[in-house]
C-alpha positions as a printed Julia matrix, in Angstrom:
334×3 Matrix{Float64}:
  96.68  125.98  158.08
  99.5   124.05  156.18
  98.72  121.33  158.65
  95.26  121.08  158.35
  95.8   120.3   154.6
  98.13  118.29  155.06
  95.74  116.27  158.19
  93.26  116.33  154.85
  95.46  115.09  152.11
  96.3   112.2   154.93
  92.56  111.52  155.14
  91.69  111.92  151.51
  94.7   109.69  150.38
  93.32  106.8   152.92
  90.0   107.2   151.84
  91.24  106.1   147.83
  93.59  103.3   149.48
  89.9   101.86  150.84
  88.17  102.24  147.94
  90.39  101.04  145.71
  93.33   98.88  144.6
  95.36  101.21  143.53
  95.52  105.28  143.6
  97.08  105.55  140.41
  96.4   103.68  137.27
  99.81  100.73  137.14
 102.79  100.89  134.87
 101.47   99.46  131.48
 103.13   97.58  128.21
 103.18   99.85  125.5
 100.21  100.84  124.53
  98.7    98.98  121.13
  96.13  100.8   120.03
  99.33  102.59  118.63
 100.03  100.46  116.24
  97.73   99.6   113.73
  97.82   96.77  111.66
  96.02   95.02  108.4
  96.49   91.2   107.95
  95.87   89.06  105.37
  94.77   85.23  105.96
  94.37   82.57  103.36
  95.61   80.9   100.36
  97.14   81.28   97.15
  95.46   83.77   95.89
  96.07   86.32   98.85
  99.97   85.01   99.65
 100.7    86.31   96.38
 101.62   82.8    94.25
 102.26   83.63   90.71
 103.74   87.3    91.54
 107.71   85.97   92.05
 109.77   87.69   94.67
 108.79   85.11   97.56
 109.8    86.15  100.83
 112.53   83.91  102.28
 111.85   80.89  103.34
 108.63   80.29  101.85
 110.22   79.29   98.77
 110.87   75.58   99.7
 114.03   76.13  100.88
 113.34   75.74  104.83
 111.32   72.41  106.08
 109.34   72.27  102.57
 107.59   75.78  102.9
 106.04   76.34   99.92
 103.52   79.04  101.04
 104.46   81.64   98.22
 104.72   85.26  100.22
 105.05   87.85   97.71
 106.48   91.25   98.98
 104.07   92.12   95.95
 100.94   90.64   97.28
  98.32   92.58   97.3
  97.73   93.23  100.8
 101.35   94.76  100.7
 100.11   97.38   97.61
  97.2    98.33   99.11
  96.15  102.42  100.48
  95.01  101.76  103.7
  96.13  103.99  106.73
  98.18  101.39  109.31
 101.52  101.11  110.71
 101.92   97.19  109.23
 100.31   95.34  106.65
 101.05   91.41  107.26
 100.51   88.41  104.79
 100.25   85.32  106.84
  98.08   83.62  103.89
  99.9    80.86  102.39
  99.52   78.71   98.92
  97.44   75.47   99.35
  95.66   76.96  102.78
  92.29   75.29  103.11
  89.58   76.04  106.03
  91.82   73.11  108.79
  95.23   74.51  107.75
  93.72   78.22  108.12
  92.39   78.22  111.41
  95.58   75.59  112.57
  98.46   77.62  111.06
  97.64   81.32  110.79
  94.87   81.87  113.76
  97.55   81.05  116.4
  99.83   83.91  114.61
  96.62   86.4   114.31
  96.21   85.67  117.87
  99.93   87.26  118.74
  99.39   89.93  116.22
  96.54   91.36  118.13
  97.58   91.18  121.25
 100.5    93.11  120.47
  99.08   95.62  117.37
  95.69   97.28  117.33
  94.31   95.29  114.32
  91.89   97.5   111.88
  91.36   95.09  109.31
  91.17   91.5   108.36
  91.42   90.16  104.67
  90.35   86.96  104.07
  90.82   84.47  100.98
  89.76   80.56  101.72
  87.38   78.03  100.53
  88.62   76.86   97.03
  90.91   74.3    98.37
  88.15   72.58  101.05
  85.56   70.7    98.89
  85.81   72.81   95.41
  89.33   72.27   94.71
  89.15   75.01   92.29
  92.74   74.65   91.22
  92.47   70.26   90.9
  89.54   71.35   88.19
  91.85   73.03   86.38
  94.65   70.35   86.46
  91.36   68.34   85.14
  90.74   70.47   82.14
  94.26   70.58   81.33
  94.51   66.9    81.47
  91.31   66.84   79.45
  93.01   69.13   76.71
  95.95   66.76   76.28
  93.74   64.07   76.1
  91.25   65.51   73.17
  88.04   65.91   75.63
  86.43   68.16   78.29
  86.52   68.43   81.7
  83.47   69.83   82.08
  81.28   66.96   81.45
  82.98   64.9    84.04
  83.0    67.88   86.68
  80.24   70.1    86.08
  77.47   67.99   87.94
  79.29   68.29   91.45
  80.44   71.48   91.18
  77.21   72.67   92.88
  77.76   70.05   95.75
  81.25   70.52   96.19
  80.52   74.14   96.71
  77.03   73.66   99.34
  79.84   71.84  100.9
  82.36   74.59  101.83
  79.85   77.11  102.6
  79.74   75.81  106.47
  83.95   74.91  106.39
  84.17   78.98  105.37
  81.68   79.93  107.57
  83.6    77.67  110.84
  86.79   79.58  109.72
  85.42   82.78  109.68
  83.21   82.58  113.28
  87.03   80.94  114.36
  88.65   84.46  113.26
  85.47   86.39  115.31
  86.53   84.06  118.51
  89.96   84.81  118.11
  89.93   88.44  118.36
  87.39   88.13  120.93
  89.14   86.31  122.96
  92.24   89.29  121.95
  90.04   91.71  124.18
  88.01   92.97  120.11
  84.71   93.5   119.62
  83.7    92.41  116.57
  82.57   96.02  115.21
  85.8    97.22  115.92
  87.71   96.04  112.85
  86.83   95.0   109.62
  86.75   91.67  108.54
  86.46   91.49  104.85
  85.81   88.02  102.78
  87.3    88.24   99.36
  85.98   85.68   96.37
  88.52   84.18   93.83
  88.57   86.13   89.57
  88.51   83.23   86.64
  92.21   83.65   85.69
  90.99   82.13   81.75
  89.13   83.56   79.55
  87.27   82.06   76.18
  88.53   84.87   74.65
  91.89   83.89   74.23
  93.2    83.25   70.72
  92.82   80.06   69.55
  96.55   79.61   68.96
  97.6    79.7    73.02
  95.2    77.23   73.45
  98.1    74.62   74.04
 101.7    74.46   76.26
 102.92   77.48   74.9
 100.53   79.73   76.54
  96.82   78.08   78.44
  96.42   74.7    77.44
  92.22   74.28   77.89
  89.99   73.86   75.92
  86.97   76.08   74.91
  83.95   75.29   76.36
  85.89   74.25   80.06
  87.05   77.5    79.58
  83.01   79.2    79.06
  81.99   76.4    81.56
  84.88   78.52   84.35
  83.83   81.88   83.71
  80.32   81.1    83.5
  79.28   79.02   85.94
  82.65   77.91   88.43
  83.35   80.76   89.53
  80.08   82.94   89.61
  79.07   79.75   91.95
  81.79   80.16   94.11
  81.55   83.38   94.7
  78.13   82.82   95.63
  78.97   80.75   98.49
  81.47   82.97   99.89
  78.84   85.66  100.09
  76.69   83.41  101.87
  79.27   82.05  104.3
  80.39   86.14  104.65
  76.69   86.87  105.39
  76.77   84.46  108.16
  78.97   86.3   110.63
  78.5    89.49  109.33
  81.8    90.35  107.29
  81.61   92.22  104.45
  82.26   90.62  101.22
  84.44   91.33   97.89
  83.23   89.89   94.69
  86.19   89.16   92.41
  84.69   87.07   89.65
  85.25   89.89   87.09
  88.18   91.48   88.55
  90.03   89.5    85.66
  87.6    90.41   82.15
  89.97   91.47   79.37
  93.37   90.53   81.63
  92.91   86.7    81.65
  95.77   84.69   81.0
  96.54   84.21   77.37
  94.12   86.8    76.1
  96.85   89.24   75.45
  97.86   87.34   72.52
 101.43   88.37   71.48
 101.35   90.98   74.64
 101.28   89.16   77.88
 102.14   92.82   79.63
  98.53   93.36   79.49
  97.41   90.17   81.54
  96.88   89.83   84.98
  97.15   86.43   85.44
  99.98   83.84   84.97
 100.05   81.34   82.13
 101.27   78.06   81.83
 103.99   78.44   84.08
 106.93   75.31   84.62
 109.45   75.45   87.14
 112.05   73.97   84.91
 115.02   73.76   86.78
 112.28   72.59   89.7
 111.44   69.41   87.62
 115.09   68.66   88.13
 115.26   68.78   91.56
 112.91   65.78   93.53
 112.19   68.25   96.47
 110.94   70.75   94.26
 109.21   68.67   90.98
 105.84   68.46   92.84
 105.42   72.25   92.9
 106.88   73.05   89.16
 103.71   74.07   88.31
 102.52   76.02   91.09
 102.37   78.85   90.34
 100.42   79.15   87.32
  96.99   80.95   86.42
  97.1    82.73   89.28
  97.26   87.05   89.64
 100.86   87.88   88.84
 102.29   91.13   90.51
 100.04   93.2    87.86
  96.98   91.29   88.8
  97.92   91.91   92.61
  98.61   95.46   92.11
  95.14   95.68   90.48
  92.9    93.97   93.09
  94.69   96.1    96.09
  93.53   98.9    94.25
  90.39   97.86   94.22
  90.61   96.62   97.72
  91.49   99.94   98.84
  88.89  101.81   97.42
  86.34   98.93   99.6
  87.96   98.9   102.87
  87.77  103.13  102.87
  83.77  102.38  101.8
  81.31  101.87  104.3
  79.43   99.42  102.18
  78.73   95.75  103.07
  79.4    94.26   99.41
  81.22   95.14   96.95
  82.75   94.09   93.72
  85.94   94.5    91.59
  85.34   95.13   87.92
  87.6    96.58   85.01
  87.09  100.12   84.16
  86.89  101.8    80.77
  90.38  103.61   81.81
  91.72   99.8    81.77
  92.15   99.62   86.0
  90.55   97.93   88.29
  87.66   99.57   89.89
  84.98   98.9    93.12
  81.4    99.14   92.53
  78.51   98.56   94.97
  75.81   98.14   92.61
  73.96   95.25   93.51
């Protein structure tokens, strides 16, 4: 009997040898759907510039790398269940330097991790320039005149323009983790607009170097109409591949930059903010003012929250506002 089963086991075991390459699945890699992982791509505003403690080496102390990592960026504050949450945004990113510099790095990061989430912040450095406007204004200030009058009718132009740049960037993020073995509905990939870091608000006697150095009506024309428009076209270029989107332009009301008066602890955003010893130093004079009127660690800490609360939502837009407890909250009215 024992050698009739064993005749059959002979028989049955060439049988799978035929049909197959192998019996037995091979010896694999470790497996990555183990590791889970949320990344962060983008500029400024995601790296965490204007929050202070810069990882090393992004600092411009290594080959002129000014990218502005902050361990308190808020991809590194925010709730979200996964093993690693990695900031490979950088200050000064556009749509090129996005998909050049950080999709290679994405790439390695997915082959190796399971990826659950993407954050993305680009577009105001392509053909908006959101943060040359502002070195406008405060040009304009210094000079006695506005910005606005001289900026105002491209706006709308510069931003039509970036809408297809974003929209490039984003179907080059889709590729990528396709090409990672991904299918598209199995992460998230979340497009996150820019908050107006001024306010008109602000007392009347920052309005200068000490504090935010613009003048009124550039300041209603931002809030208004800059950044409303921009987030516009992010929603559209979000729409395009089907990510969801994060509306941010009023993530900042009531925690703009100088419109804590004599309490800055209450703003989110940077002011004026001068690199002194920088302005010493000829490697390091160009970026003296880098990093202000952008989210500083508060600000960051604020946004993740909000953040959080979106990526555990299963709605396709969403938008950061202030709540009447003083935090930062989602909502998904439309």
């Amino acid at each position: 009997m024992r050698k009739v089963l064993f005749l059959g086991a002979i028989g049955l075991l060439t049988i799978l040898l035929v049909v197959s390459d192998h019996v037995f699945p091979p010896p694999s890699e470790p497996d990555r759907e183990t590791r889970t992982a949320v990344v962060a791509l983008g500029d400024s505003t995601m790296s965490g510039e204007g929050a202070g403690s810069y990882e090393p080496g992004t600092d411009g102390e290594e080959g002129g790398n000014w990218c502005h990592r902050s361990r308190d960026a808020e991809i590194l504050k925010t709730e979200f269940q996964a093993d690693q949450k990695i900031n490979l945004a950088c200050s000064g990113a556009n749509s090129d330097k996005l998909r050049n510099e950080q999709l290679p790095r994405l790439r390695q990061i997915a082959g190796a991790n399971q990826v659950v989430a993407i954050v993305v912040a680009i577009g105001a450095n392509d053909d908006p320039r959101f943060s040359e406007i502002l070195n406008k204004c405060f040009e304009a200030w210094g000079k006695r005149s506005d910005c606005t009058s001289s900026v105002a009718p491209e706006w709308t132009k510069r931003v039509k323009r970036m809408i297809p740049k974003v929209e490039n960037t984003l179907n080059a993020i889709r590729q990528t983790m396709r090409d990672s073995g991904y299918l598209d509905s199995s992460y998230q990939l979340v497009v996150q607009s820019y908050a107006a870091p001024v306010s008109p608000k602000m007392p009347r006697s920052l309005q200068n170097l000490s504090g935010c150095p613009l003048r009124t009506s550039d300041l209603q024309w931002v809030v208004e109409e800059a950044v409303p428009e921009l987030s516009n076209g992010l929603r559209a270029a979000a729409g395009k591949v089907n990510a969801r989107f994060l509306d941010l332009a009023r993530a900042g009301e009531g925690h703009e930059a100088c419109v804590g008066g004599d309490d800055p602890s209450t703003e989110w955003f940077t002011r004026l903010s001068v690199d002194w010893e920088g302005l010493r130093d000829e490697r390091r004079a160009s970026h003296a003012l880098q990093e202000s009127f952008h989210p500083n660690a508060r600000g960051h800490e604020q946004i993740a929250r909000c953040l959080s609360e979106f990526l555990a939502s299963e709605k396709r837009d969403g938008a950061c506002v202030p709540k009447l407890d003083g935090t930062l909250g989602l909502t998904t009215e439309s």
